[in-house]
PDB file of C-alpha atoms and ligand atoms in Angstrom:
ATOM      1  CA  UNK M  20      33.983   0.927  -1.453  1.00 93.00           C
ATOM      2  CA  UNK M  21      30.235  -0.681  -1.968  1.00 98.00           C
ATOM      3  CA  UNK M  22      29.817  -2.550  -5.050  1.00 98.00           C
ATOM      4  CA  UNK M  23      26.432  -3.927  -6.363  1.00 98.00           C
ATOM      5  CA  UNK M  24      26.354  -6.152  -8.954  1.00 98.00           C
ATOM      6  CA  UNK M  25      22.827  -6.431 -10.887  1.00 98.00           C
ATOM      7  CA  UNK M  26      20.349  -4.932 -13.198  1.00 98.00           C
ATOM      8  CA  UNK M  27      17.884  -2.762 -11.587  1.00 97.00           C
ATOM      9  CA  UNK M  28      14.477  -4.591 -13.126  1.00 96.00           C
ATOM     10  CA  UNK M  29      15.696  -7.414 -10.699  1.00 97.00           C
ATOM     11  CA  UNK M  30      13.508  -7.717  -7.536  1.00 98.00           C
ATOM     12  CA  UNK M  31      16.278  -9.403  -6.017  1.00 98.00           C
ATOM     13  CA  UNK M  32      18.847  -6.351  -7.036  1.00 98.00           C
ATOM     14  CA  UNK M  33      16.022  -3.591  -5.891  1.00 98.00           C
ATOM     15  CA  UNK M  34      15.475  -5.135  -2.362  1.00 98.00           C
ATOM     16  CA  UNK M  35      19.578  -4.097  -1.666  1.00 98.00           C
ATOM     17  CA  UNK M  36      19.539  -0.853  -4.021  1.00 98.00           C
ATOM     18  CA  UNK M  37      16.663   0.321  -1.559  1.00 98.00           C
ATOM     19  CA  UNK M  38      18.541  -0.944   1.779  1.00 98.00           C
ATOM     20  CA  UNK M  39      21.546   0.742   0.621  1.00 98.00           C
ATOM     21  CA  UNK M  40      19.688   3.898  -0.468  1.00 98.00           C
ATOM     22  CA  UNK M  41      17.568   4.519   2.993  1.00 97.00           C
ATOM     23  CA  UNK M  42      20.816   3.600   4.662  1.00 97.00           C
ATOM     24  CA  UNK M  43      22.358   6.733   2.498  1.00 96.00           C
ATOM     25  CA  UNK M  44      25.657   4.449   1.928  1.00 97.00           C
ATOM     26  CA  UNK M  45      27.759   5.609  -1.039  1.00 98.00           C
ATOM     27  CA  UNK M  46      27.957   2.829  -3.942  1.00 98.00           C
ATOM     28  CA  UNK M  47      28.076   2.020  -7.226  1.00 98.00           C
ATOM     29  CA  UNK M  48      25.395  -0.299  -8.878  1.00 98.00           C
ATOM     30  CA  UNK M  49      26.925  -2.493 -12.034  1.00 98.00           C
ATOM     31  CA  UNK M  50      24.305  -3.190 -14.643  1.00 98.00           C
ATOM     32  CA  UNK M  51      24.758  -7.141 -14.911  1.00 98.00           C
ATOM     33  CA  UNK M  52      22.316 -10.098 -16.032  1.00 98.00           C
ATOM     34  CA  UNK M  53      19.020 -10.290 -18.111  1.00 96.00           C
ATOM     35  CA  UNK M  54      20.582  -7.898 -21.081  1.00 96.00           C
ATOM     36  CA  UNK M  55      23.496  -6.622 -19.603  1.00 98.00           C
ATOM     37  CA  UNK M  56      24.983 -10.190 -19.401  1.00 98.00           C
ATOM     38  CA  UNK M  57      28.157 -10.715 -17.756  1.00 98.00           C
ATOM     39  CA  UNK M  58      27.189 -13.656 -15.549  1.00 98.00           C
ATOM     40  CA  UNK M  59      29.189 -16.637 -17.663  1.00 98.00           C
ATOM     41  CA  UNK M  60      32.848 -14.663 -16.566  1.00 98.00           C
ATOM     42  CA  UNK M  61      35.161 -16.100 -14.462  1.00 98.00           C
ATOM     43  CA  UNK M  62      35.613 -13.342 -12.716  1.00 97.00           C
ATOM     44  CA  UNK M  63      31.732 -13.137 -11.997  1.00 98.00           C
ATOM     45  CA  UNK M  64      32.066 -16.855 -11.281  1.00 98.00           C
ATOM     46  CA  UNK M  65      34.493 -15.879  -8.409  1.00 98.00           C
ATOM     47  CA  UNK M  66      32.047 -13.794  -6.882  1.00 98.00           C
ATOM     48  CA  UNK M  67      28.607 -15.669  -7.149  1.00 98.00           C
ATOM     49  CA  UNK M  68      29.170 -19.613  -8.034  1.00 98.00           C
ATOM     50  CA  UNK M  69      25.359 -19.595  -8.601  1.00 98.00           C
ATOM     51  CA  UNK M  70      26.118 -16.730 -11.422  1.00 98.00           C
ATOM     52  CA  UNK M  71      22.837 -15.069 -10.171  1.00 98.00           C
ATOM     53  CA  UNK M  72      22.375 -11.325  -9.402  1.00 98.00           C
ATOM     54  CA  UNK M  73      22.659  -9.553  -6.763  1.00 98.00           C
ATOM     55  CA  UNK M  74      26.182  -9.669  -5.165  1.00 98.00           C
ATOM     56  CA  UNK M  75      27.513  -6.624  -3.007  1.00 98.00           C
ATOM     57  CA  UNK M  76      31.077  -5.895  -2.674  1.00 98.00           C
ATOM     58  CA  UNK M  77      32.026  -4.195   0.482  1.00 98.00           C
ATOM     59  CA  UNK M  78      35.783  -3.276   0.786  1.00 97.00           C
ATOM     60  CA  UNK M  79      36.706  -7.179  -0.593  1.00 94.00           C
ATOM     61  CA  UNK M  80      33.903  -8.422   1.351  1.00 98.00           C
ATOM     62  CA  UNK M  81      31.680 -10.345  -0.905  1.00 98.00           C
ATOM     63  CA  UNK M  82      27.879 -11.657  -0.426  1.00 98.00           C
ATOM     64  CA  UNK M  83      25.161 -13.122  -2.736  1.00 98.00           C
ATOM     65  CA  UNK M  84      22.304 -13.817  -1.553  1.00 98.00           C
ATOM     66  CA  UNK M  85      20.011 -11.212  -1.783  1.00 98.00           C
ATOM     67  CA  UNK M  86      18.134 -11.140   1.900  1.00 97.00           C
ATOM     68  CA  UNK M  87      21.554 -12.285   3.462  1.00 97.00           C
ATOM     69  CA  UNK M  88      22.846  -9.125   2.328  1.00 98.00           C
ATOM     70  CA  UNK M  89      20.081  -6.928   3.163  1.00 97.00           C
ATOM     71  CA  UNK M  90      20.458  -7.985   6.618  1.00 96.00           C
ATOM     72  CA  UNK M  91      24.055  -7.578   6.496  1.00 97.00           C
ATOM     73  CA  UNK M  92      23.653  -4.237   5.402  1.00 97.00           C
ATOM     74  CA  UNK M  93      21.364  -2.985   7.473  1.00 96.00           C
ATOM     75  CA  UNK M  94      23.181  -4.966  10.875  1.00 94.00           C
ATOM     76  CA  UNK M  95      26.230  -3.383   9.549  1.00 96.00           C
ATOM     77  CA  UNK M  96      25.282   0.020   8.964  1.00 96.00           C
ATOM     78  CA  UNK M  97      21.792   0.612  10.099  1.00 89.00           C
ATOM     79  CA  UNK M  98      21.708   0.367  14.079  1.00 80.00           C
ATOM     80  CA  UNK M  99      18.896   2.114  14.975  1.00 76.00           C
ATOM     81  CA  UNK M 100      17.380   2.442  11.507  1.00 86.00           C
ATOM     82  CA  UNK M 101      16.492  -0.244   9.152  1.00 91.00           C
ATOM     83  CA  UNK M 102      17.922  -3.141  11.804  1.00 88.00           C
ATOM     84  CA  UNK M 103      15.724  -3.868  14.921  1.00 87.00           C
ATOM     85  CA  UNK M 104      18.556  -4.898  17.696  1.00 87.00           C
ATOM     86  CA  UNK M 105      16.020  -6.469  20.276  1.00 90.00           C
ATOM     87  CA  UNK M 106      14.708  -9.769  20.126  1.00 93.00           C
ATOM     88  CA  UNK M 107      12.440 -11.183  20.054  1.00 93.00           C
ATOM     89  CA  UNK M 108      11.245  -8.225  17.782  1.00 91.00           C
ATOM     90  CA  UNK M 109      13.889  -8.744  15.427  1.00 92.00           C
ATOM     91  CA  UNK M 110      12.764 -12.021  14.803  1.00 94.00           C
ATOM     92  CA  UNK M 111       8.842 -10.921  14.272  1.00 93.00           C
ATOM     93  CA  UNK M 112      10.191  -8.724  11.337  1.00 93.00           C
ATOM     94  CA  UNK M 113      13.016 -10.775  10.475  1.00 95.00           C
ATOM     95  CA  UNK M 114      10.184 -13.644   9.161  1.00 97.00           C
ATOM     96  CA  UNK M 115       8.989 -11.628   6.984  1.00 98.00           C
ATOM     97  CA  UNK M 116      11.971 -11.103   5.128  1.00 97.00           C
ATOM     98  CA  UNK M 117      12.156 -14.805   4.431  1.00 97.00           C
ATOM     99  CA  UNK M 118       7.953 -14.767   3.495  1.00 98.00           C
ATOM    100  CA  UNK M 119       9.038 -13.081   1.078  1.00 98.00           C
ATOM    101  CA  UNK M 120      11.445 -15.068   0.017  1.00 97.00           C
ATOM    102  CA  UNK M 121      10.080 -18.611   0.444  1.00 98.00           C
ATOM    103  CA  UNK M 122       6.690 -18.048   0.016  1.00 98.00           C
ATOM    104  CA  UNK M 123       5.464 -15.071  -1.632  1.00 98.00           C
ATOM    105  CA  UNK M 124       8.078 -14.217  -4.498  1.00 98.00           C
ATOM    106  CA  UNK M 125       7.775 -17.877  -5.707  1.00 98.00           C
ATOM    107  CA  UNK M 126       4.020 -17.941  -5.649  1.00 98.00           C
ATOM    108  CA  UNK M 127       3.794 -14.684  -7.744  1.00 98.00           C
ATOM    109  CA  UNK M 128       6.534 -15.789 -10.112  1.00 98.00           C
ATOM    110  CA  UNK M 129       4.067 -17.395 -13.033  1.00 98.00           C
ATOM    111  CA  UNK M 130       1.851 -14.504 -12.768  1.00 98.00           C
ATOM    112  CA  UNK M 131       4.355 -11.492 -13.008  1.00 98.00           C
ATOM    113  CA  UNK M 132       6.440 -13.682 -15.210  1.00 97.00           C
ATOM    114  CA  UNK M 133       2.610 -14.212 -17.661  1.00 98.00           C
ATOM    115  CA  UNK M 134       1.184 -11.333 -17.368  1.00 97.00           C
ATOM    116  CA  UNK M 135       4.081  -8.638 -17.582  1.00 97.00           C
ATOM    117  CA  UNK M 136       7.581 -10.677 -18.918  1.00 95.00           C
ATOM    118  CA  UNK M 137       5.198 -12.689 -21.807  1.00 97.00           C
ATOM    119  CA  UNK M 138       3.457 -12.208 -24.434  1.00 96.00           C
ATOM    120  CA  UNK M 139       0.015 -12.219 -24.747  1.00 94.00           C
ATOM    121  CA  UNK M 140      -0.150 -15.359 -26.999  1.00 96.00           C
ATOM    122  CA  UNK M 141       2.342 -16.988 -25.262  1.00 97.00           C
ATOM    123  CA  UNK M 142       0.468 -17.075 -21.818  1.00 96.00           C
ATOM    124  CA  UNK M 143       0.397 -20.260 -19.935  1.00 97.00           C
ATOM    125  CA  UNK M 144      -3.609 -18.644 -18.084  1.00 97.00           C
ATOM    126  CA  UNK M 145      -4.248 -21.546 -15.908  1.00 98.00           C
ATOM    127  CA  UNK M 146      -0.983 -21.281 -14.193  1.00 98.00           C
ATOM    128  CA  UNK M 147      -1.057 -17.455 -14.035  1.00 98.00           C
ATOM    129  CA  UNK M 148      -4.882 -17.676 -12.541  1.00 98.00           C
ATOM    130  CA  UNK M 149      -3.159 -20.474 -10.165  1.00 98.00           C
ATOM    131  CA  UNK M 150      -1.022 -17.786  -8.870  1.00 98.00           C
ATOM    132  CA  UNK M 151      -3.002 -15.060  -8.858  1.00 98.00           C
ATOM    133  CA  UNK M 152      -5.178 -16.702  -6.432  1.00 98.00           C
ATOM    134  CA  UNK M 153      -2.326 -17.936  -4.092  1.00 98.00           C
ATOM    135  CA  UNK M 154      -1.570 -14.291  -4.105  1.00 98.00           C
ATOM    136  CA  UNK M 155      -4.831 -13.410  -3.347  1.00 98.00           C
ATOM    137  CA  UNK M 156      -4.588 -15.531  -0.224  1.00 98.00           C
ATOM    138  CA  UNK M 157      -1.175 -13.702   1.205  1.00 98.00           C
ATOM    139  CA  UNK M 158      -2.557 -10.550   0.129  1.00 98.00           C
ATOM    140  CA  UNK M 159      -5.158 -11.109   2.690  1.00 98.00           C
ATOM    141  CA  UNK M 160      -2.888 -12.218   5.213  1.00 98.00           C
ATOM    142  CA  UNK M 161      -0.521  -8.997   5.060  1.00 98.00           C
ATOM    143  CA  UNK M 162      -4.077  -6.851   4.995  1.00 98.00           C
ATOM    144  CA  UNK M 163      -5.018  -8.397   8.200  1.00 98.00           C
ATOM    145  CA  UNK M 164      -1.086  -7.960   9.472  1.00 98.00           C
ATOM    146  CA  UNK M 165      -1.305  -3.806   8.239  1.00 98.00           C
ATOM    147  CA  UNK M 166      -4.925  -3.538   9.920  1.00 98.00           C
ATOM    148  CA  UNK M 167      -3.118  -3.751  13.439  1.00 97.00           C
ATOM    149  CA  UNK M 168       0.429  -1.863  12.833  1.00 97.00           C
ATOM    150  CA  UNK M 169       2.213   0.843  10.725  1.00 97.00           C
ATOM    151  CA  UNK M 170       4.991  -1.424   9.554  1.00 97.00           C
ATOM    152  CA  UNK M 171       5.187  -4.897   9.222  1.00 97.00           C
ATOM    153  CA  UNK M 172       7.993  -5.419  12.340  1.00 94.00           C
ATOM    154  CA  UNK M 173       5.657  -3.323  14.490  1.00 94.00           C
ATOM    155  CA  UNK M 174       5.873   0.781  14.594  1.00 93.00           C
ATOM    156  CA  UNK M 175       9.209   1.326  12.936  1.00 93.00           C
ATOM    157  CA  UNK M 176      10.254   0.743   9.126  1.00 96.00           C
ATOM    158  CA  UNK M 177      12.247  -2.060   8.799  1.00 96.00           C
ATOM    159  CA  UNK M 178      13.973  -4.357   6.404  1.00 97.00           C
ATOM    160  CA  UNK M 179      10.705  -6.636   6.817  1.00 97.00           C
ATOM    161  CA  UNK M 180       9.285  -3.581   5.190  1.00 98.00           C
ATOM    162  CA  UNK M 181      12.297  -3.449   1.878  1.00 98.00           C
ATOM    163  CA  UNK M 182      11.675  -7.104   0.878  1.00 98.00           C
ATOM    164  CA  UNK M 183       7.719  -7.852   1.083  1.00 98.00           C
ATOM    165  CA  UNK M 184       7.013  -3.600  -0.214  1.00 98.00           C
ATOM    166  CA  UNK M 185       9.254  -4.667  -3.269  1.00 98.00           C
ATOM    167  CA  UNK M 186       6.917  -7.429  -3.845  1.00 98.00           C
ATOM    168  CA  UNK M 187       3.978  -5.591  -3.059  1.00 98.00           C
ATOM    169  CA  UNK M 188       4.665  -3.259  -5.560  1.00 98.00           C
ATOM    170  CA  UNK M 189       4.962  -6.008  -8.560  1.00 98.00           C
ATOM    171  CA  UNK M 190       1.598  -7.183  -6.861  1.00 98.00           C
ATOM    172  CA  UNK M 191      -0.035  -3.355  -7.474  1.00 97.00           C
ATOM    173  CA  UNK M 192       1.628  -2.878 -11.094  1.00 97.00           C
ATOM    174  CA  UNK M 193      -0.106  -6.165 -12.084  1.00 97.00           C
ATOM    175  CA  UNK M 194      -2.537  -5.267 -15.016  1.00 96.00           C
ATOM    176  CA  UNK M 195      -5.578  -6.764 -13.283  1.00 96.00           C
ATOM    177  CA  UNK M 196      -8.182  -6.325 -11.025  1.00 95.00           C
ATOM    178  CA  UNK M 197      -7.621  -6.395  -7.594  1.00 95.00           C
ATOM    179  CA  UNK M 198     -10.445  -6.442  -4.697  1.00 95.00           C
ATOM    180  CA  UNK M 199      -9.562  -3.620  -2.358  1.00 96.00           C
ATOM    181  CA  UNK M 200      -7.201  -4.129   0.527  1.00 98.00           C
ATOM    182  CA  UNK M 201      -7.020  -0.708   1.873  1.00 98.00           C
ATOM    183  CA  UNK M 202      -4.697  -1.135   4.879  1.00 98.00           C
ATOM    184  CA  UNK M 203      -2.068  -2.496   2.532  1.00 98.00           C
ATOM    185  CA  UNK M 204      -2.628   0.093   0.071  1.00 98.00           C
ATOM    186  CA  UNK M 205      -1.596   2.787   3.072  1.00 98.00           C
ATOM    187  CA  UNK M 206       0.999   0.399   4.193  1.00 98.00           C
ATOM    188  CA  UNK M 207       2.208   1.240   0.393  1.00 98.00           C
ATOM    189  CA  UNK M 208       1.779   5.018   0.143  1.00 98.00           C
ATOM    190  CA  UNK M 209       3.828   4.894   3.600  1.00 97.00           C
ATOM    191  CA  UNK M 210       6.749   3.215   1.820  1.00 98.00           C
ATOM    192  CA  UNK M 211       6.913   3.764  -1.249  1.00 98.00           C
ATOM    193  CA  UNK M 212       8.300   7.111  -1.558  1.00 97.00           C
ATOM    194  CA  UNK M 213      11.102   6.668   0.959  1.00 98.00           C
ATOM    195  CA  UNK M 214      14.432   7.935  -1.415  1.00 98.00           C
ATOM    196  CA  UNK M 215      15.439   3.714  -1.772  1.00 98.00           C
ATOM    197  CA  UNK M 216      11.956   2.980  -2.658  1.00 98.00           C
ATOM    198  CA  UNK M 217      11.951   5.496  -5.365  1.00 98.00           C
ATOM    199  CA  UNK M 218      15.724   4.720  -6.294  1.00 98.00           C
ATOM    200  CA  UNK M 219      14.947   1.097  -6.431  1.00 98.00           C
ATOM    201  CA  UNK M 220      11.035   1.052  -8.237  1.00 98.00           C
ATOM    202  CA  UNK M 221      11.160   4.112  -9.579  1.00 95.00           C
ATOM    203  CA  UNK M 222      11.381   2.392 -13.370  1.00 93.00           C
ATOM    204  CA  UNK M 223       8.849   1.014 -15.117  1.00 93.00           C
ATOM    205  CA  UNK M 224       7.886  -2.775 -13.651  1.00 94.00           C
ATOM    206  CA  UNK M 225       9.292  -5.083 -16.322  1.00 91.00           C
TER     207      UNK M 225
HETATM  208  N1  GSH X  24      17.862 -16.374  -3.980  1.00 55.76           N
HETATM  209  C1  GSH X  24      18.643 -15.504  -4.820  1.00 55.76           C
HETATM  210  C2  GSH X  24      17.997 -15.483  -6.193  1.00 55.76           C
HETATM  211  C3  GSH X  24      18.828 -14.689  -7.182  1.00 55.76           C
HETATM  212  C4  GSH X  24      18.186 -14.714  -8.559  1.00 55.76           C
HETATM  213  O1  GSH X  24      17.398 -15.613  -8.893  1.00 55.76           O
HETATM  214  N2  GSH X  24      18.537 -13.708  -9.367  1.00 55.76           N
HETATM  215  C5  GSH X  24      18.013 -13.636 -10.710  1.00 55.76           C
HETATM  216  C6  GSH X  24      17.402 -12.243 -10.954  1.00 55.76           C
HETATM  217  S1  GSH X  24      16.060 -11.905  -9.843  1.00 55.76           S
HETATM  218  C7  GSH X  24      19.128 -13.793 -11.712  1.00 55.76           C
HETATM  219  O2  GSH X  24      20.293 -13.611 -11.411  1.00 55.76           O
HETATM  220  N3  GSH X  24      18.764 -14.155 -12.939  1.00 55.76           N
HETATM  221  C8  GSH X  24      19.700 -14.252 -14.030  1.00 55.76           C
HETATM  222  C9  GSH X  24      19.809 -12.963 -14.778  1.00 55.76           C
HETATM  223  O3  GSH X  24      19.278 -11.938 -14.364  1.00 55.76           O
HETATM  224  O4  GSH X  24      20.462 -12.989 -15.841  1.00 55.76           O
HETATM  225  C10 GSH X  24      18.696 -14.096  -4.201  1.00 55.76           C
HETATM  226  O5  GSH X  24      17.718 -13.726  -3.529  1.00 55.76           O
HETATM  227  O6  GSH X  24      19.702 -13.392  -4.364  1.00 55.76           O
END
């Protein structure tokens, strides 16, 4: 049985609700952190020491880690699908997954965290415009990437795809004004309504 742990307004939990989702596996998603609490157990201290969401169960197997277990997953169960066995192609989508992670979740975090987590009075602008403009800068650099390829590891969907298009779309539910960036935009309308995309983002961004 496939257990994951995490609210669903987490980009962390969405990135392995749409991995599992596209890789049709049946599991249950527990509603934990933010609201929902639940982190401060022992029992939740068992399975994530960093009491942070997500964490999958799989049959007594347990991972945190949210890209660690998106590649588990899809290694696991998606030969042929979401996981790209060959290298060194595997490794061109594979870096993306930790962009994501390193370098573009982190630089977006004042401005999603300003602009849609804060109120208006409360906004810290210079930091937000700080970030926005870092964005701007990887937003060109994944235009230029979608200019020459379907999909971000080449001409299949991959997990390279799951973690930067969850990012992407906090990027296009920003309320601001963005200058065009068309071949991203496609990139988007490719992806997005894939049955994990719309199981993982179909909410409201929040
Ligand atoms: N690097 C970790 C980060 C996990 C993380 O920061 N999770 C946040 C949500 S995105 C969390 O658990 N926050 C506490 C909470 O939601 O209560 C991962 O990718 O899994």
């Amino acid at each position: 049985m496939i257990r994951i742990w995490g609210r669903l307004s987490s980009i962390n939990v969405q990135k392995v609700v749409w991995t599992a989702v596209d890789l049709e596996l049946d599991f249950t998603r527990l509603d934990a952190g933010g609201p929902f609490g639940g982190l401060d157990t022992p029992e939740y201290g068992l399975l994530n020491p960093n009491r942070l969401i997500p964490v999958l169960e799989d049959d007594g197997f347990v991972m945190w880690e949210s890209n660690a277990i998106v590649r588990y997953l899809a290694e696991r169960y998606g030969k042929n699908k979401l996981w790209i066995d060959a290298l060194p192609a595997r490794a061109k989508a594979d870096r993306w997954v930790d962009w994501q992670a390193t370098t573009f979740a982190p630089l977006m975090m004042p401005a999603f965290i300003g602009l849609v987590r804060t109120p208006e009075e409360e906004r810290n602008e210079l930091a937000i415009a700080d970030s926005l403009a870092q964005c701007g800068l990887l937003i060109n650099i994944l235009e230029r990437e979608l200019e020459q390829r379907p999909f971000l590891g080449g001409e299949e969907f991959s997990i390279a795809d799951i973690a930067v298009g969850a990012q992407v779309h906090r990027w296009f539910h920003l309320p601001i004004n963005r200058a065009p960036s068309p071949a991203l935009r496609a990139w988007y309308d490719r992806i997005i309504h894939r049955p994990g995309a719309v199981a993982a983002l179909g909410q409201p961004v929040a």
